[in-house]
CSV table of C-alpha atoms in Angstrom, one decimal:
chain,number,residue,atom,x,y,z
A,21,UNK,CA,250.7,120.4,-116.9
A,22,UNK,CA,247.6,122.1,-115.7
A,23,UNK,CA,245.2,119.3,-117.4
A,24,UNK,CA,247.4,117.0,-115.3
A,25,UNK,CA,246.4,117.6,-112.2
A,26,UNK,CA,243.0,119.1,-112.7
A,27,UNK,CA,242.8,114.8,-113.6
A,28,UNK,CA,244.4,114.2,-110.0
A,29,UNK,CA,241.9,116.4,-108.5
A,30,UNK,CA,238.8,114.9,-110.4
A,31,UNK,CA,240.2,111.5,-109.8
A,32,UNK,CA,240.6,112.0,-105.8
A,33,UNK,CA,236.1,112.0,-104.3
A,34,UNK,CA,236.9,108.1,-106.6
A,35,UNK,CA,239.5,106.9,-103.6
A,36,UNK,CA,237.0,108.8,-101.2
A,37,UNK,CA,234.1,107.0,-102.5
A,38,UNK,CA,235.3,103.3,-102.1
A,39,UNK,CA,236.4,103.7,-98.8
A,40,UNK,CA,233.4,104.9,-97.8
A,41,UNK,CA,232.0,102.0,-99.0
A,42,UNK,CA,233.8,99.8,-97.2
A,43,UNK,CA,233.2,102.3,-93.6
A,44,UNK,CA,229.5,102.8,-94.2
A,45,UNK,CA,230.2,105.9,-95.6
A,46,UNK,CA,231.7,107.8,-92.2
A,47,UNK,CA,232.8,110.7,-93.7
A,48,UNK,CA,235.6,111.0,-90.8
A,49,UNK,CA,237.3,108.2,-92.9
A,50,UNK,CA,236.9,109.5,-95.7
A,51,UNK,CA,238.6,113.5,-94.6
A,52,UNK,CA,241.2,111.5,-92.2
A,53,UNK,CA,242.1,107.8,-92.4
A,54,UNK,CA,241.6,108.0,-96.6
A,55,UNK,CA,243.2,111.1,-97.3
A,56,UNK,CA,246.9,109.7,-98.0
A,57,UNK,CA,249.1,110.6,-100.7
A,58,UNK,CA,246.8,110.8,-103.3
A,59,UNK,CA,244.9,113.9,-102.2
A,60,UNK,CA,247.6,115.0,-100.2
A,61,UNK,CA,249.6,115.8,-103.8
A,62,UNK,CA,245.8,117.0,-104.9
A,63,UNK,CA,246.3,119.4,-102.4
A,64,UNK,CA,249.9,120.2,-103.3
A,65,UNK,CA,249.0,121.0,-106.7
A,66,UNK,CA,246.0,122.7,-105.4
A,67,UNK,CA,248.8,125.0,-103.5
A,68,UNK,CA,251.5,125.5,-106.3
A,69,UNK,CA,249.3,126.7,-108.8
A,70,UNK,CA,247.1,129.3,-106.0
A,71,UNK,CA,249.3,130.7,-104.0
A,72,UNK,CA,250.6,133.3,-106.0
A,73,UNK,CA,247.6,135.0,-106.5
A,74,UNK,CA,245.9,137.2,-104.3
A,75,UNK,CA,243.1,136.6,-101.7
A,76,UNK,CA,240.3,136.3,-102.9
A,77,UNK,CA,241.1,135.5,-106.5
A,78,UNK,CA,242.7,132.4,-104.7
A,79,UNK,CA,239.8,131.3,-103.4
A,80,UNK,CA,237.6,131.8,-106.7
A,81,UNK,CA,240.6,129.4,-108.6
A,82,UNK,CA,239.7,127.0,-105.6
A,83,UNK,CA,235.8,126.7,-105.6
A,84,UNK,CA,236.1,127.0,-109.6
A,85,UNK,CA,237.9,123.6,-109.7
A,86,UNK,CA,235.7,121.9,-107.7
A,87,UNK,CA,232.4,123.4,-109.5
A,88,UNK,CA,233.8,120.8,-112.4
A,89,UNK,CA,233.6,117.9,-110.1
A,90,UNK,CA,232.2,115.0,-111.6
A,91,UNK,CA,228.9,114.7,-109.2
A,92,UNK,CA,227.6,118.0,-110.0
A,93,UNK,CA,226.9,116.5,-114.4
A,94,UNK,CA,224.4,114.4,-112.5
A,95,UNK,CA,223.2,116.4,-109.2
A,96,UNK,CA,222.4,120.0,-108.5
A,97,UNK,CA,224.3,122.3,-106.1
A,98,UNK,CA,223.7,126.1,-105.1
A,99,UNK,CA,226.8,127.6,-103.6
A,100,UNK,CA,227.4,131.2,-101.8
A,101,UNK,CA,230.7,133.0,-100.3
A,102,UNK,CA,230.1,136.3,-98.5
A,103,UNK,CA,232.6,138.2,-96.8
A,104,UNK,CA,230.8,139.7,-93.5
A,105,UNK,CA,234.3,142.1,-93.2
A,106,UNK,CA,234.7,143.7,-96.4
A,107,UNK,CA,231.2,143.6,-97.0
A,108,UNK,CA,231.0,142.1,-100.5
A,109,UNK,CA,230.2,138.5,-102.1
A,110,UNK,CA,233.1,136.7,-103.5
A,111,UNK,CA,232.0,133.3,-104.7
A,112,UNK,CA,227.9,132.5,-106.3
A,113,UNK,CA,227.2,129.3,-107.9
A,114,UNK,CA,223.6,128.8,-109.2
A,115,UNK,CA,223.3,130.6,-105.7
A,116,UNK,CA,219.4,131.7,-106.9
A,117,UNK,CA,218.4,128.1,-107.4
A,118,UNK,CA,215.8,126.4,-105.6
A,119,UNK,CA,217.0,123.5,-103.2
A,120,UNK,CA,215.3,121.7,-100.3
A,121,UNK,CA,217.4,123.1,-97.7
A,122,UNK,CA,217.0,120.1,-95.3
A,123,UNK,CA,217.8,120.8,-91.4
A,124,UNK,CA,219.5,124.1,-92.7
A,125,UNK,CA,216.7,125.2,-92.7
A,126,UNK,CA,217.2,125.7,-88.4
A,127,UNK,CA,219.1,128.8,-89.5
A,128,UNK,CA,216.3,130.3,-91.1
A,129,UNK,CA,214.3,129.4,-88.2
A,130,UNK,CA,216.9,130.3,-85.0
A,131,UNK,CA,217.5,133.6,-86.6
A,132,UNK,CA,213.8,134.7,-87.5
A,133,UNK,CA,213.2,133.5,-83.3
A,134,UNK,CA,216.1,134.9,-81.9
A,135,UNK,CA,214.6,138.6,-84.4
A,136,UNK,CA,210.9,137.8,-83.2
A,137,UNK,CA,211.2,136.5,-79.8
A,138,UNK,CA,214.7,137.5,-78.4
A,139,UNK,CA,217.6,136.3,-76.7
A,140,UNK,CA,215.7,136.2,-73.1
A,141,UNK,CA,212.2,134.0,-74.6
A,142,UNK,CA,211.4,131.4,-72.1
A,143,UNK,CA,209.8,128.4,-73.0
A,144,UNK,CA,207.3,127.9,-69.9
A,145,UNK,CA,204.7,124.9,-69.1
A,146,UNK,CA,202.4,125.7,-65.8
A,147,UNK,CA,200.7,124.1,-63.0
A,148,UNK,CA,196.9,126.2,-62.1
A,149,UNK,CA,194.3,125.4,-60.5
A,150,UNK,CA,190.3,126.4,-59.7
A,151,UNK,CA,188.7,126.0,-56.8
A,152,UNK,CA,189.0,126.3,-52.8
A,153,UNK,CA,191.7,124.4,-50.5
A,154,UNK,CA,189.3,122.9,-47.8
A,155,UNK,CA,191.1,121.1,-44.8
A,156,UNK,CA,194.4,120.0,-47.5
A,157,UNK,CA,192.0,118.5,-50.3
A,158,UNK,CA,191.5,120.4,-53.3
A,159,UNK,CA,187.9,120.8,-54.2
A,160,UNK,CA,188.6,122.1,-57.8
A,161,UNK,CA,190.3,121.2,-61.3
A,162,UNK,CA,193.8,121.5,-61.7
A,163,UNK,CA,195.5,122.4,-66.0
A,164,UNK,CA,198.4,121.2,-66.9
A,165,UNK,CA,198.8,124.5,-69.7
A,166,UNK,CA,201.3,123.2,-72.0
A,167,UNK,CA,204.0,126.3,-74.2
A,168,UNK,CA,205.3,123.5,-76.5
A,169,UNK,CA,208.4,123.1,-74.1
A,170,UNK,CA,211.0,120.5,-75.8
A,171,UNK,CA,213.2,120.1,-72.9
A,172,UNK,CA,210.2,119.7,-70.1
A,173,UNK,CA,211.4,116.3,-68.1
A,174,UNK,CA,210.9,114.3,-65.1
A,175,UNK,CA,212.9,117.2,-62.8
A,176,UNK,CA,210.1,119.1,-64.2
A,177,UNK,CA,207.4,117.0,-63.3
A,178,UNK,CA,208.5,116.2,-59.9
A,179,UNK,CA,208.4,120.0,-59.0
A,180,UNK,CA,205.1,120.1,-60.0
A,181,UNK,CA,203.2,117.4,-57.7
A,182,UNK,CA,205.8,118.9,-54.5
A,183,UNK,CA,204.5,122.3,-55.1
A,184,UNK,CA,201.0,120.7,-54.8
A,185,UNK,CA,202.4,119.2,-51.8
A,186,UNK,CA,204.0,122.2,-50.6
A,187,UNK,CA,200.6,124.4,-50.5
A,188,UNK,CA,199.6,121.5,-48.5
A,189,UNK,CA,197.1,119.7,-50.9
A,190,UNK,CA,197.2,115.4,-50.2
A,191,UNK,CA,193.7,115.0,-52.0
A,192,UNK,CA,192.2,116.6,-55.5
A,193,UNK,CA,188.8,116.2,-56.0
A,194,UNK,CA,187.8,117.5,-59.7
A,195,UNK,CA,189.6,117.1,-63.0
A,196,UNK,CA,192.8,117.4,-64.3
A,197,UNK,CA,192.6,119.0,-67.4
A,198,UNK,CA,195.6,119.4,-70.1
A,199,UNK,CA,195.6,122.6,-72.0
A,200,UNK,CA,197.0,122.1,-75.3
A,201,UNK,CA,195.5,125.4,-76.6
A,202,UNK,CA,198.6,127.1,-77.3
A,203,UNK,CA,199.1,125.3,-80.7
A,204,UNK,CA,196.7,123.7,-83.5
A,205,UNK,CA,196.2,119.6,-83.4
A,206,UNK,CA,198.6,118.6,-86.1
A,207,UNK,CA,200.9,116.2,-84.5
A,208,UNK,CA,203.1,116.7,-87.3
A,209,UNK,CA,204.7,119.1,-90.2
A,210,UNK,CA,203.5,119.1,-93.5
A,211,UNK,CA,205.1,117.6,-96.5
A,212,UNK,CA,206.7,115.2,-93.9
A,213,UNK,CA,207.4,111.8,-94.9
A,214,UNK,CA,205.4,108.8,-93.0
A,215,UNK,CA,208.2,106.6,-92.4
A,216,UNK,CA,210.7,109.4,-91.2
A,217,UNK,CA,211.2,109.4,-87.6
A,218,UNK,CA,209.6,112.3,-86.9
A,219,UNK,CA,208.2,114.2,-83.7
A,220,UNK,CA,204.7,114.5,-82.2
A,221,UNK,CA,203.8,118.3,-81.7
A,222,UNK,CA,202.4,118.4,-78.9
A,223,UNK,CA,202.4,121.5,-76.5
A,224,UNK,CA,202.5,119.5,-73.3
A,225,UNK,CA,205.7,117.1,-73.5
A,226,UNK,CA,207.5,115.1,-71.1
A,227,UNK,CA,210.7,113.2,-72.2
A,228,UNK,CA,209.4,114.0,-75.5
A,229,UNK,CA,206.6,111.9,-75.6
A,230,UNK,CA,203.0,112.7,-75.0
A,231,UNK,CA,202.5,111.2,-72.0
A,232,UNK,CA,202.0,114.0,-69.9
A,233,UNK,CA,198.6,113.8,-68.2
A,234,UNK,CA,199.2,110.3,-67.1
A,235,UNK,CA,203.1,110.6,-66.2
A,236,UNK,CA,201.7,113.9,-63.7
A,237,UNK,CA,198.8,111.8,-62.3
A,238,UNK,CA,201.2,108.7,-62.0
A,239,UNK,CA,203.4,111.3,-60.0
A,240,UNK,CA,200.6,112.2,-57.7
A,241,UNK,CA,200.1,108.8,-56.7
A,242,UNK,CA,203.7,108.2,-56.1
A,243,UNK,CA,203.7,111.3,-54.1
A,244,UNK,CA,201.5,110.2,-51.5
A,245,UNK,CA,198.4,111.5,-52.9
A,246,UNK,CA,194.4,110.8,-53.3
A,247,UNK,CA,193.5,111.5,-56.4
A,248,UNK,CA,189.9,111.2,-57.4
A,249,UNK,CA,189.9,113.1,-60.8
A,250,UNK,CA,188.9,112.6,-64.8
A,251,UNK,CA,191.6,113.3,-67.3
A,252,UNK,CA,190.2,115.7,-69.8
A,253,UNK,CA,191.3,118.7,-72.3
A,254,UNK,CA,190.5,122.5,-72.0
A,255,UNK,CA,191.2,125.8,-71.9
A,256,UNK,CA,192.7,127.3,-68.5
A,257,UNK,CA,190.4,130.3,-67.8
A,258,UNK,CA,191.2,133.9,-66.7
A,259,UNK,CA,190.3,133.0,-62.5
A,260,UNK,CA,192.4,130.3,-62.1
A,261,UNK,CA,195.4,130.5,-59.9
A,262,UNK,CA,198.9,130.1,-60.4
A,263,UNK,CA,200.7,126.8,-59.0
A,264,UNK,CA,204.1,126.5,-60.7
A,265,UNK,CA,206.1,127.6,-63.6
A,266,UNK,CA,208.6,125.8,-65.3
A,267,UNK,CA,211.1,127.3,-68.0
A,268,UNK,CA,214.1,126.6,-70.8
A,269,UNK,CA,215.9,129.2,-71.9
A,270,UNK,CA,216.4,130.2,-75.5
A,271,UNK,CA,220.2,128.6,-75.7
A,272,UNK,CA,219.5,125.5,-73.8
A,273,UNK,CA,216.9,124.7,-76.5
A,274,UNK,CA,218.8,126.6,-79.5
A,275,UNK,CA,222.5,125.0,-78.6
A,276,UNK,CA,220.6,121.1,-78.9
A,277,UNK,CA,218.5,122.1,-81.6
A,278,UNK,CA,221.6,123.5,-83.5
A,279,UNK,CA,224.7,121.5,-82.6
A,280,UNK,CA,222.9,117.9,-82.3
A,281,UNK,CA,220.0,118.6,-85.2
A,282,UNK,CA,217.0,118.4,-83.1
A,283,UNK,CA,213.9,118.6,-85.1
A,284,UNK,CA,211.4,118.1,-82.0
A,285,UNK,CA,213.6,121.4,-80.8
A,286,UNK,CA,213.6,123.4,-84.1
A,287,UNK,CA,209.4,122.8,-84.0
A,288,UNK,CA,209.0,124.1,-81.2
A,289,UNK,CA,210.8,127.0,-82.2
A,290,UNK,CA,208.8,127.6,-85.0
A,291,UNK,CA,205.5,126.8,-83.6
A,292,UNK,CA,206.6,130.0,-80.7
A,293,UNK,CA,207.7,132.3,-83.8
A,294,UNK,CA,203.2,131.1,-84.8
A,295,UNK,CA,202.1,132.1,-80.8
A,296,UNK,CA,204.5,135.9,-80.9
A,297,UNK,CA,201.8,136.8,-83.4
A,298,UNK,CA,199.2,136.5,-80.7
A,299,UNK,CA,197.1,134.1,-83.4
A,300,UNK,CA,195.6,131.0,-81.2
A,301,UNK,CA,196.1,128.3,-81.7
A,302,UNK,CA,199.1,129.2,-83.4
A,303,UNK,CA,199.8,126.8,-86.9
A,304,UNK,CA,203.0,126.7,-88.9
A,305,UNK,CA,201.3,129.4,-91.3
A,306,UNK,CA,201.7,132.4,-88.3
A,307,UNK,CA,205.1,131.3,-88.4
A,308,UNK,CA,205.8,131.4,-91.8
A,309,UNK,CA,204.2,134.7,-91.7
A,310,UNK,CA,207.0,135.6,-89.4
A,311,UNK,CA,209.2,134.1,-91.4
A,312,UNK,CA,208.1,136.2,-94.8
A,313,UNK,CA,208.3,139.3,-93.3
A,314,UNK,CA,212.0,138.9,-92.1
A,315,UNK,CA,213.1,137.8,-96.0
A,316,UNK,CA,211.3,141.0,-97.1
A,317,UNK,CA,213.3,142.8,-94.6
A,318,UNK,CA,217.2,141.9,-95.2
A,319,UNK,CA,215.9,142.5,-98.9
A,320,UNK,CA,214.4,139.8,-100.6
A,321,UNK,CA,211.0,138.4,-101.6
A,322,UNK,CA,209.6,135.8,-99.6
A,323,UNK,CA,207.2,134.6,-102.8
A,324,UNK,CA,210.4,133.5,-104.1
A,325,UNK,CA,211.0,130.7,-101.3
A,326,UNK,CA,209.0,128.0,-99.9
A,327,UNK,CA,209.1,127.5,-95.8
A,328,UNK,CA,207.0,124.3,-94.8
A,329,UNK,CA,208.2,123.8,-91.5
A,330,UNK,CA,211.1,125.1,-89.2
A,331,UNK,CA,212.8,121.8,-88.9
A,332,UNK,CA,213.7,121.4,-92.3
A,333,UNK,CA,212.0,117.3,-92.4
A,334,UNK,CA,209.3,118.4,-95.0
A,335,UNK,CA,209.9,118.2,-98.8
A,336,UNK,CA,208.7,121.1,-99.3
A,337,UNK,CA,210.7,123.4,-98.2
A,338,UNK,CA,212.5,125.3,-101.4
A,339,UNK,CA,215.2,128.1,-100.3
A,340,UNK,CA,218.3,129.2,-102.2
A,341,UNK,CA,222.5,129.5,-100.6
A,342,UNK,CA,221.3,133.3,-101.5
A,343,UNK,CA,218.6,133.4,-98.8
A,344,UNK,CA,220.8,131.6,-96.3
A,345,UNK,CA,223.7,133.5,-96.7
A,346,UNK,CA,221.6,136.8,-96.5
A,347,UNK,CA,220.0,135.8,-92.7
A,348,UNK,CA,223.6,134.3,-91.5
A,349,UNK,CA,224.9,138.6,-92.9
A,350,UNK,CA,221.9,139.6,-91.3
A,351,UNK,CA,222.5,137.6,-88.1
A,352,UNK,CA,226.3,138.5,-87.9
A,353,UNK,CA,225.2,142.3,-88.2
A,354,UNK,CA,222.5,141.5,-85.2
A,355,UNK,CA,225.1,141.0,-81.6
A,356,UNK,CA,221.4,140.1,-79.8
A,357,UNK,CA,221.0,137.2,-82.7
A,358,UNK,CA,225.1,136.0,-83.1
A,359,UNK,CA,226.0,136.0,-80.2
A,360,UNK,CA,223.6,133.2,-79.9
A,361,UNK,CA,223.6,132.1,-82.9
A,362,UNK,CA,227.3,131.4,-83.5
A,363,UNK,CA,227.7,129.4,-80.3
A,364,UNK,CA,225.3,126.9,-81.1
A,365,UNK,CA,226.4,125.9,-84.3
A,366,UNK,CA,228.2,122.9,-84.6
A,367,UNK,CA,232.1,122.7,-85.1
A,368,UNK,CA,234.0,120.9,-87.5
A,369,UNK,CA,236.5,118.6,-86.2
A,370,UNK,CA,234.9,119.6,-82.4
A,371,UNK,CA,231.5,118.6,-81.6
A,372,UNK,CA,227.5,118.8,-83.0
A,373,UNK,CA,227.0,116.9,-86.0
A,374,UNK,CA,230.2,117.8,-87.9
A,375,UNK,CA,232.6,116.5,-84.9
A,376,UNK,CA,233.7,114.2,-87.2
A,377,UNK,CA,234.2,116.4,-90.3
A,378,UNK,CA,237.0,117.9,-91.6
A,379,UNK,CA,239.5,116.5,-89.3
A,380,UNK,CA,243.2,117.2,-89.7
A,381,UNK,CA,242.2,120.1,-92.1
A,382,UNK,CA,242.7,124.4,-91.9
A,383,UNK,CA,239.0,123.8,-91.5
A,384,UNK,CA,239.4,122.2,-87.9
A,385,UNK,CA,238.2,124.3,-85.5
A,386,UNK,CA,237.7,127.1,-88.1
A,387,UNK,CA,234.1,126.2,-90.0
A,388,UNK,CA,231.1,126.7,-87.0
A,389,UNK,CA,227.9,125.9,-89.8
A,390,UNK,CA,225.2,123.4,-89.1
A,391,UNK,CA,224.3,120.5,-91.8
A,392,UNK,CA,221.7,119.1,-93.2
A,393,UNK,CA,220.4,115.4,-94.7
A,394,UNK,CA,217.6,114.2,-95.9
A,395,UNK,CA,217.3,111.5,-98.8
A,396,UNK,CA,219.8,112.8,-101.5
A,397,UNK,CA,219.7,116.0,-100.1
A,398,UNK,CA,222.5,117.5,-98.1
A,399,UNK,CA,223.8,121.2,-97.0
A,400,UNK,CA,225.8,122.9,-94.8
A,401,UNK,CA,225.3,126.9,-93.8
A,402,UNK,CA,227.6,128.9,-91.2
A,403,UNK,CA,230.8,130.8,-90.9
A,404,UNK,CA,234.5,130.5,-91.0
A,405,UNK,CA,237.9,132.6,-91.1
A,406,UNK,CA,239.7,132.7,-94.1
A,407,UNK,CA,243.7,133.2,-94.3
A,408,UNK,CA,243.4,137.0,-94.4
A,409,UNK,CA,241.2,137.1,-91.3
A,410,UNK,CA,238.3,138.1,-92.8
A,411,UNK,CA,235.4,136.4,-91.6
A,412,UNK,CA,233.0,134.8,-94.0
A,413,UNK,CA,229.1,133.5,-94.4
A,414,UNK,CA,228.8,130.5,-96.9
A,415,UNK,CA,225.9,127.7,-97.7
A,416,UNK,CA,225.8,124.8,-100.0
A,417,UNK,CA,223.4,123.5,-100.9
A,418,UNK,CA,223.5,119.7,-102.7
A,419,UNK,CA,220.9,118.4,-103.8
A,420,UNK,CA,220.3,115.0,-106.1
A,421,UNK,CA,223.6,112.8,-105.2
A,422,UNK,CA,222.6,109.2,-104.3
A,423,UNK,CA,225.5,109.2,-101.9
A,424,UNK,CA,225.6,111.3,-99.2
A,425,UNK,CA,229.1,110.9,-98.2
A,426,UNK,CA,230.1,112.1,-101.9
A,427,UNK,CA,228.4,115.5,-101.0
A,428,UNK,CA,229.6,115.9,-97.9
A,429,UNK,CA,233.1,115.3,-99.4
A,430,UNK,CA,232.2,117.9,-101.7
A,431,UNK,CA,231.4,120.3,-98.7
A,432,UNK,CA,233.9,119.6,-97.1
A,433,UNK,CA,236.6,120.8,-99.7
A,434,UNK,CA,234.8,123.8,-100.1
A,435,UNK,CA,235.1,124.8,-96.8
A,436,UNK,CA,238.9,123.5,-96.5
A,437,UNK,CA,238.9,126.0,-99.4
A,438,UNK,CA,237.8,128.8,-97.7
A,439,UNK,CA,240.0,128.6,-95.0
A,440,UNK,CA,243.4,127.3,-96.4
A,441,UNK,CA,246.2,130.2,-97.3
């Protein structure tokens, strides 16, 4: 009888796979429209087999069955589940296997940033000048000082030009200088694929584009100013006067970075971590040193992992499910981190990159987790609440699966197994 149910359980992904192909690999179809009589029967069988077991043995039994999935015969997975309430691990499967995290690398970046920078940190861009103002004419230089704020937009630029107007300036004679000394001149991350839609890593951006000084000059002219300047780059001197500072908060950047898995925002966060070391220009190497200190702080050896960037775009990143869970545990124990990290995580069936996943299941509205996707790599790491009220942290890293929809469906079933009674 048990063998029959196991065969039925193993058959479910085949049905899902066929439907996914027809619906362009849309996972929501897998878990809602296509979860018909076959999966219902599977879930009923699972319940009959595990309902009489005490928790967490019932959870372990469900996960053991999922580990027999045929997909795992030709691909890798690292899985760890930790009971935060009881302070004990309840499931481990190749949790120390080094795997690419894809965008769950953003969990590493966000926990490190909140730990190092604090929740009140601001992403700033400054407008400064040297020289003197005489008869409405600024005889001197204007400096745009980049702080790698990924949210800097046209409203912020308008505030820059208006602040000069409020000083009584209608003519500028000198130079318009871009200060991009905050970070190194590498515009792309280490190990990024050349054919990806990669963000440009410069400290002066507007609307995500490297067009800051052009837009600034045009904004001045649109505001009626006479601009007799040449554009160049340089570093703001210590005797410069501040005209205007625009900023965005840690939470503003964190929400988009995590909910929408925004790579530019993650790299901005990564270089803020680097800049916090005091090294100028900030580099990925400096950021890694801070991440490694945190890894050591939570009791693991940073030499066992490879941190290449902040977003997870790099093919050089290698972490483990154990590391991600350890960072989630650390965040859970520190309110100054958890109270900002938790709301930023996508919610199953409700928003962000999990909006279409796990709908109509016990995991909907329960699982708060960061997704990750690269070619043949999918991942999921975050929190959920078990049926007994215990808070759980988990990480699932799939690698080598040719169809992302299959590994996502596997991850969703893991989450459902954790959440269901």
